[in-house]
XYZ file of C-alpha atoms in Angstrom:
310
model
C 13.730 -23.386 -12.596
C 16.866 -25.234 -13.780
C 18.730 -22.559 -11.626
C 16.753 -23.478 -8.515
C 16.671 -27.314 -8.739
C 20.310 -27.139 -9.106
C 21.230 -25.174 -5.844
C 19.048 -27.795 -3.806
C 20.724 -30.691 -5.207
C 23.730 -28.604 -3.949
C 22.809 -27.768 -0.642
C 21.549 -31.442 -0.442
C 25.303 -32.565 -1.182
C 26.501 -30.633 1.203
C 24.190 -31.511 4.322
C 24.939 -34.855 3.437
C 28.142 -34.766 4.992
C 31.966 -35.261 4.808
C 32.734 -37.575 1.114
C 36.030 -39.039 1.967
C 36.979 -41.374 5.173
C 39.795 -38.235 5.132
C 37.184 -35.894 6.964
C 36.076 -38.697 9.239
C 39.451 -40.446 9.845
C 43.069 -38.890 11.322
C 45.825 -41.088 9.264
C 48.684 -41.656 11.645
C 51.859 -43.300 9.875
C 53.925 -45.669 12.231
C 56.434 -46.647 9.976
C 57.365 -49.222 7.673
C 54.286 -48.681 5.651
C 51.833 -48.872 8.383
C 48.709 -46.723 9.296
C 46.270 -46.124 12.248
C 42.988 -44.403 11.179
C 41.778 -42.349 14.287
C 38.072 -42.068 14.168
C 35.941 -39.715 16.623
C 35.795 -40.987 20.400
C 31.896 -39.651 20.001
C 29.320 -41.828 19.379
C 28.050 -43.128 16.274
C 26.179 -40.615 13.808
C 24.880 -40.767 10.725
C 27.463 -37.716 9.857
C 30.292 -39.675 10.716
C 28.766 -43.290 9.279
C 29.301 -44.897 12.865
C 33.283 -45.204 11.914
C 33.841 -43.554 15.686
C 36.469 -45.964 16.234
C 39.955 -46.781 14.873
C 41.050 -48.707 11.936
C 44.316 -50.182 10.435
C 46.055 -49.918 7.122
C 49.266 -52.288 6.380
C 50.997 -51.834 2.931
C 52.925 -55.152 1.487
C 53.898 -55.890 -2.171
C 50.934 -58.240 -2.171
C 48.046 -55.463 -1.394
C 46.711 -54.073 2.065
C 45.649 -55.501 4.860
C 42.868 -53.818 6.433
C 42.476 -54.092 10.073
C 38.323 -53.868 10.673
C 36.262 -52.964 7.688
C 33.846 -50.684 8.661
C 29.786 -50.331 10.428
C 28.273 -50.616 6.703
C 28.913 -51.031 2.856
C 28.957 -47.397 2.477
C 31.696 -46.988 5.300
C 33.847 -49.866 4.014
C 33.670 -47.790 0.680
C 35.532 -44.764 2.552
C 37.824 -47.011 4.014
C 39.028 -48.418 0.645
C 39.356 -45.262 -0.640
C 41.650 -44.014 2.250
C 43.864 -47.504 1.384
C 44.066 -46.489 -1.631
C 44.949 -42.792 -1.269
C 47.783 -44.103 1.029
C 49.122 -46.635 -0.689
C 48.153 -47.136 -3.950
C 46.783 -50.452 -3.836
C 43.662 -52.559 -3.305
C 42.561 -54.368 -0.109
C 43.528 -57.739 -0.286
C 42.812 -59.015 3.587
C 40.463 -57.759 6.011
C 41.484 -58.681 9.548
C 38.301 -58.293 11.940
C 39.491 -57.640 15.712
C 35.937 -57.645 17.062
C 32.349 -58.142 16.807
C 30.929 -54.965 17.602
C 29.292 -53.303 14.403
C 32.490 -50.718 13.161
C 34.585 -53.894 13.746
C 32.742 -55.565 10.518
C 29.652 -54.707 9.199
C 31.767 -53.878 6.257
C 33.251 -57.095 5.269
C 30.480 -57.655 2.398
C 31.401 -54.508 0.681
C 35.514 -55.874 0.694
C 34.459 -59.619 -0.125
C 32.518 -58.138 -3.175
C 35.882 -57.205 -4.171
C 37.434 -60.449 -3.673
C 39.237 -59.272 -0.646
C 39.870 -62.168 2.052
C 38.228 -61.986 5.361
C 40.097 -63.348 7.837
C 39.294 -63.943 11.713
C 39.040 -66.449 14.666
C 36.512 -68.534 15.263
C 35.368 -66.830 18.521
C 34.858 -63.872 16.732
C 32.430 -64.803 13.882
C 30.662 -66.642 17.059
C 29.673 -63.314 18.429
C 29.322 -61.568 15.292
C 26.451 -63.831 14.473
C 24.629 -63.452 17.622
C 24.670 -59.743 17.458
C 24.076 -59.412 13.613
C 20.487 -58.785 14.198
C 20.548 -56.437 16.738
C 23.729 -54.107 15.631
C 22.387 -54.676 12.049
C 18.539 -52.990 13.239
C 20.363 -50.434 15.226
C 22.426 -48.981 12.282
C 19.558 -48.824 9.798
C 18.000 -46.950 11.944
C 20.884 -44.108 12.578
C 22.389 -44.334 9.057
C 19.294 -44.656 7.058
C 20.031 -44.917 3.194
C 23.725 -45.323 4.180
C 23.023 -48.231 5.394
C 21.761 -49.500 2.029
C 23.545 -52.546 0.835
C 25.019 -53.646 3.934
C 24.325 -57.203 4.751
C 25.856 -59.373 7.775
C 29.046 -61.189 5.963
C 31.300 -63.794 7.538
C 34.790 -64.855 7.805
C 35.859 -66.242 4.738
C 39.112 -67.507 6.241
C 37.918 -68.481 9.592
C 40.895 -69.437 12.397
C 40.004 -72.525 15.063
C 43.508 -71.435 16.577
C 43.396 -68.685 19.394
C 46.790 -67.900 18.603
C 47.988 -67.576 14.461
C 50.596 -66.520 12.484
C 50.100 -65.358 9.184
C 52.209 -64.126 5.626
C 50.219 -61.987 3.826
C 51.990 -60.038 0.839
C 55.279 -60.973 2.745
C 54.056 -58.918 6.057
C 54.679 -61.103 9.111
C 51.559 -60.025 11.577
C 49.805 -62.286 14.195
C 46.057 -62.641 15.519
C 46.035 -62.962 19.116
C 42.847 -63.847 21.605
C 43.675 -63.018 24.854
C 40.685 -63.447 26.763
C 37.275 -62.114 26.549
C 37.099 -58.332 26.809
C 34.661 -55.462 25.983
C 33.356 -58.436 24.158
C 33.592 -62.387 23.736
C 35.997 -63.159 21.040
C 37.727 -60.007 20.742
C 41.277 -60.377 19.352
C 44.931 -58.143 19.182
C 47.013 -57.415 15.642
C 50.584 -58.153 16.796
C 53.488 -56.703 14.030
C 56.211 -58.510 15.686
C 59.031 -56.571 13.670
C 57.643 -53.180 13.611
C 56.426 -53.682 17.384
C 53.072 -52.359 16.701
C 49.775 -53.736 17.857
C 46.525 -52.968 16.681
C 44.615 -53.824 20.214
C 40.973 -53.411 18.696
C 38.877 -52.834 21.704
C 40.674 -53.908 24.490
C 42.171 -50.319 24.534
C 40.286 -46.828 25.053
C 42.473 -43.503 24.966
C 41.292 -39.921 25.609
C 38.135 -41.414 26.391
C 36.098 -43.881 29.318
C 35.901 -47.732 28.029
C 32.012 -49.065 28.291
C 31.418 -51.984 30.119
C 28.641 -53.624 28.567
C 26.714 -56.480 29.674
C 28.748 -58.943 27.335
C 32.547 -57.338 28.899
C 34.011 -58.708 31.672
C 36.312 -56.795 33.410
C 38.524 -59.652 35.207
C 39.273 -61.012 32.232
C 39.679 -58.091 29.868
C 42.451 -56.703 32.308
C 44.162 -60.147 31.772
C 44.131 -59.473 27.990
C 45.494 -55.904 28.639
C 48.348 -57.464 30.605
C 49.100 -59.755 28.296
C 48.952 -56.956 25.604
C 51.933 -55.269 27.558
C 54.162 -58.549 27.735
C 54.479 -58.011 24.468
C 56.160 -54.580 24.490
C 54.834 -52.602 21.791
C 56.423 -49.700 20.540
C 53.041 -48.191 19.414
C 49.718 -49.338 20.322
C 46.831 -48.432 18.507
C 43.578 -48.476 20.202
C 40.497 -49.933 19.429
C 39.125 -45.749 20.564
C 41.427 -42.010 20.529
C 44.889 -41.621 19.908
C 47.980 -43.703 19.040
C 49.678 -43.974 22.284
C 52.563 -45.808 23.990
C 52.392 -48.682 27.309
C 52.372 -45.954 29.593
C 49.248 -44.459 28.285
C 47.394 -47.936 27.677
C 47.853 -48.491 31.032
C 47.030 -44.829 32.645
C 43.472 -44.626 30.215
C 42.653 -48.344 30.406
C 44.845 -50.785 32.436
C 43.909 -48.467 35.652
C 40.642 -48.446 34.994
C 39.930 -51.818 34.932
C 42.449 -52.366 37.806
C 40.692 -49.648 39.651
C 36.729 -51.418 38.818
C 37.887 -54.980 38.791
C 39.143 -54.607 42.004
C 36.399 -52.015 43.681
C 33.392 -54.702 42.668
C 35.429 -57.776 44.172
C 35.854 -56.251 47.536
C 32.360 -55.567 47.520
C 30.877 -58.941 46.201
C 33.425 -60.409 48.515
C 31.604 -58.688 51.346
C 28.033 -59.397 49.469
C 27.371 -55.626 50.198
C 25.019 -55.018 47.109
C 24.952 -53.252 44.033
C 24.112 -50.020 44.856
C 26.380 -50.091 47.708
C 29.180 -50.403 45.430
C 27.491 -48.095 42.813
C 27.905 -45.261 45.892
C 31.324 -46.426 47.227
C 33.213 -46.684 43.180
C 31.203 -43.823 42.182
C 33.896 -40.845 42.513
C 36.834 -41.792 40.618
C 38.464 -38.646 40.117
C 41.541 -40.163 38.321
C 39.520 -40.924 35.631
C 36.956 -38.016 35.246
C 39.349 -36.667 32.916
C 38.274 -38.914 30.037
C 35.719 -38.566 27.466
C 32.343 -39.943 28.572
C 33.130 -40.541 32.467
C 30.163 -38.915 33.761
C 27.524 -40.872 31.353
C 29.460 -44.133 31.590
C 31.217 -44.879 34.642
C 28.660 -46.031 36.997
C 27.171 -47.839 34.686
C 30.031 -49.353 34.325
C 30.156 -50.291 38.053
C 27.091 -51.567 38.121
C 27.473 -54.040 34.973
C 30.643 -55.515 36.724
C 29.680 -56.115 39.672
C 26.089 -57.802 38.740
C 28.497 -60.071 36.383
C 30.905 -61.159 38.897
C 27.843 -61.328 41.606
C 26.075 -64.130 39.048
C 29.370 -65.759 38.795
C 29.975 -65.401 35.274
């Protein structure tokens, strides 16, 4: 009986999926003490605890800065124990980029801690009007992993829309450049190591989602103003560390490419579905991840937005 009990609990462990952020999340060193963590470009699963995006470890005497903390408290706890494995130390600052769940739905589990939260003003704006929603839609897929996780806010939070800040002696900046895949979104600028940490204003390997909150016009302004600043390595907000050249062939074409197609179109007042039919083949891009499930949709979102004048 004992026998028995045992192997369930066993095979229980082991359908319950991977126990370190190390089977979820591809560490990529960049130098100088810095990490991307490359989540899946799939969606969120309970398997891999919604972290299907990328994430951000900085070593300094101080402690780490975390860049994003994480779709729940049980996530967060993966991502602390991939800091640690890398460097040794404790998060000290979480730096949220965005307000989409993976971006910080974790930030209770770090403040617990006594880690800092840190991010703009804009941001928290949007995280509190989609706590509810994102916060229903990942109890739902995570279940029990979603125990313990509770909306949690900026506890440094940054009027500027530009700031520099020292943390354990790091030099790093928080940059909004305009609104992208959503309101508020920011940039991680590492001025000496020339990295950025662009959050989601940057898909690789895989098609960006427009979304009813992105706007298209402006989000290729941030991009642009993303590569005035010459990174050496950019790390997406989705796939693989990458360089300018493939920022701009996975993402700055794109929204080139739609931004464009729906103006010429709303210029002419020729209708959504007109433009749906005309932007619809975009063989450049049917390469990447998710193009045939995402790109007219993706169409037809920016064109209604720029046809309402928003």
């Amino acid at each position: 009986m004992f026998l028995r009990f045992a192997m369930r609990l066993l095979v229980l462990f082991v359908l319950a999926g991977p126990a370190s952020a190390a089977d979820l999340l591809k560490s990529q060193a960049l130098g100088s003490g810095v990490f991307a963590l490359i989540g899946e470009i799939g969606g969120r699963t309970y398997d891999n605890h919604a972290l299907n995006a990328n994430f951000g470890v900085i070593d300094t005497p101080g402690g780490v800065v975390l860049i994003d903390s994480g779709a729940s408290f049980e996530g967060a706890k993966l991502l602390d124990a991939e800091a640690r494995r890398l460097t040794g130390k404790a998060v000290k600052w979480v730096i949220n980029t965005g307000s989409q769940d993976h971006r910080w739905l974790g930030n209770g589990y770090f403040a617990s801690r006594g880690a800092e939260v840190i991010a703009l003003s804009r941001t928290v704006a949007t995280q509190k009007a989609n706590a509810i929603a994102e916060s229903d839609a990942l109890a739902a897929l995570l279940k029990e992993r979603f125990t313990g996780t509770q909306p949690a806010y900026s506890s440094r939070e940054l009027a500027e829309d530009r700031v520099v800040l020292e943390l354990g002696g790091r030099r790093l900046e928080i940059r909004y450049l305009a609104n992208a895949h959503f309101p508020g979104d920011v940039a991680v600028w590492l001025p000496a190591e020339r990295v950025v940490f662009a959050g989601d204003h940057v898909y690789v390997d895989r098609l960006l989602g427009v979304l009813p909150q992105s706007n298209v016009s402006t989000w290729l302004d941030a991009f642009k103003a993303i590569k005035a600043l010459s990174p050496v390595h950019v790390v997406p907000g989705h796939g693989s560390v990458t360089d300018l050249a493939g920022a701009q062939r996975d993402t700055g074409d794109y929204l080139a490419f739609v931004a464009s197609g729906v103006q010429r179109f709303a210029d002419d007042m020729a209708g959504v579905d007109q433009a749906v039919a005309a932007l619809g083949d975009a063989p450049q891009f049917a390469h990447l991840a998710n193009f045939s499930e995402l790109h007219r949709g993706n169409v037809s979102r920016a064109y209604l937005r720029l046809e309402a004048g928003e």
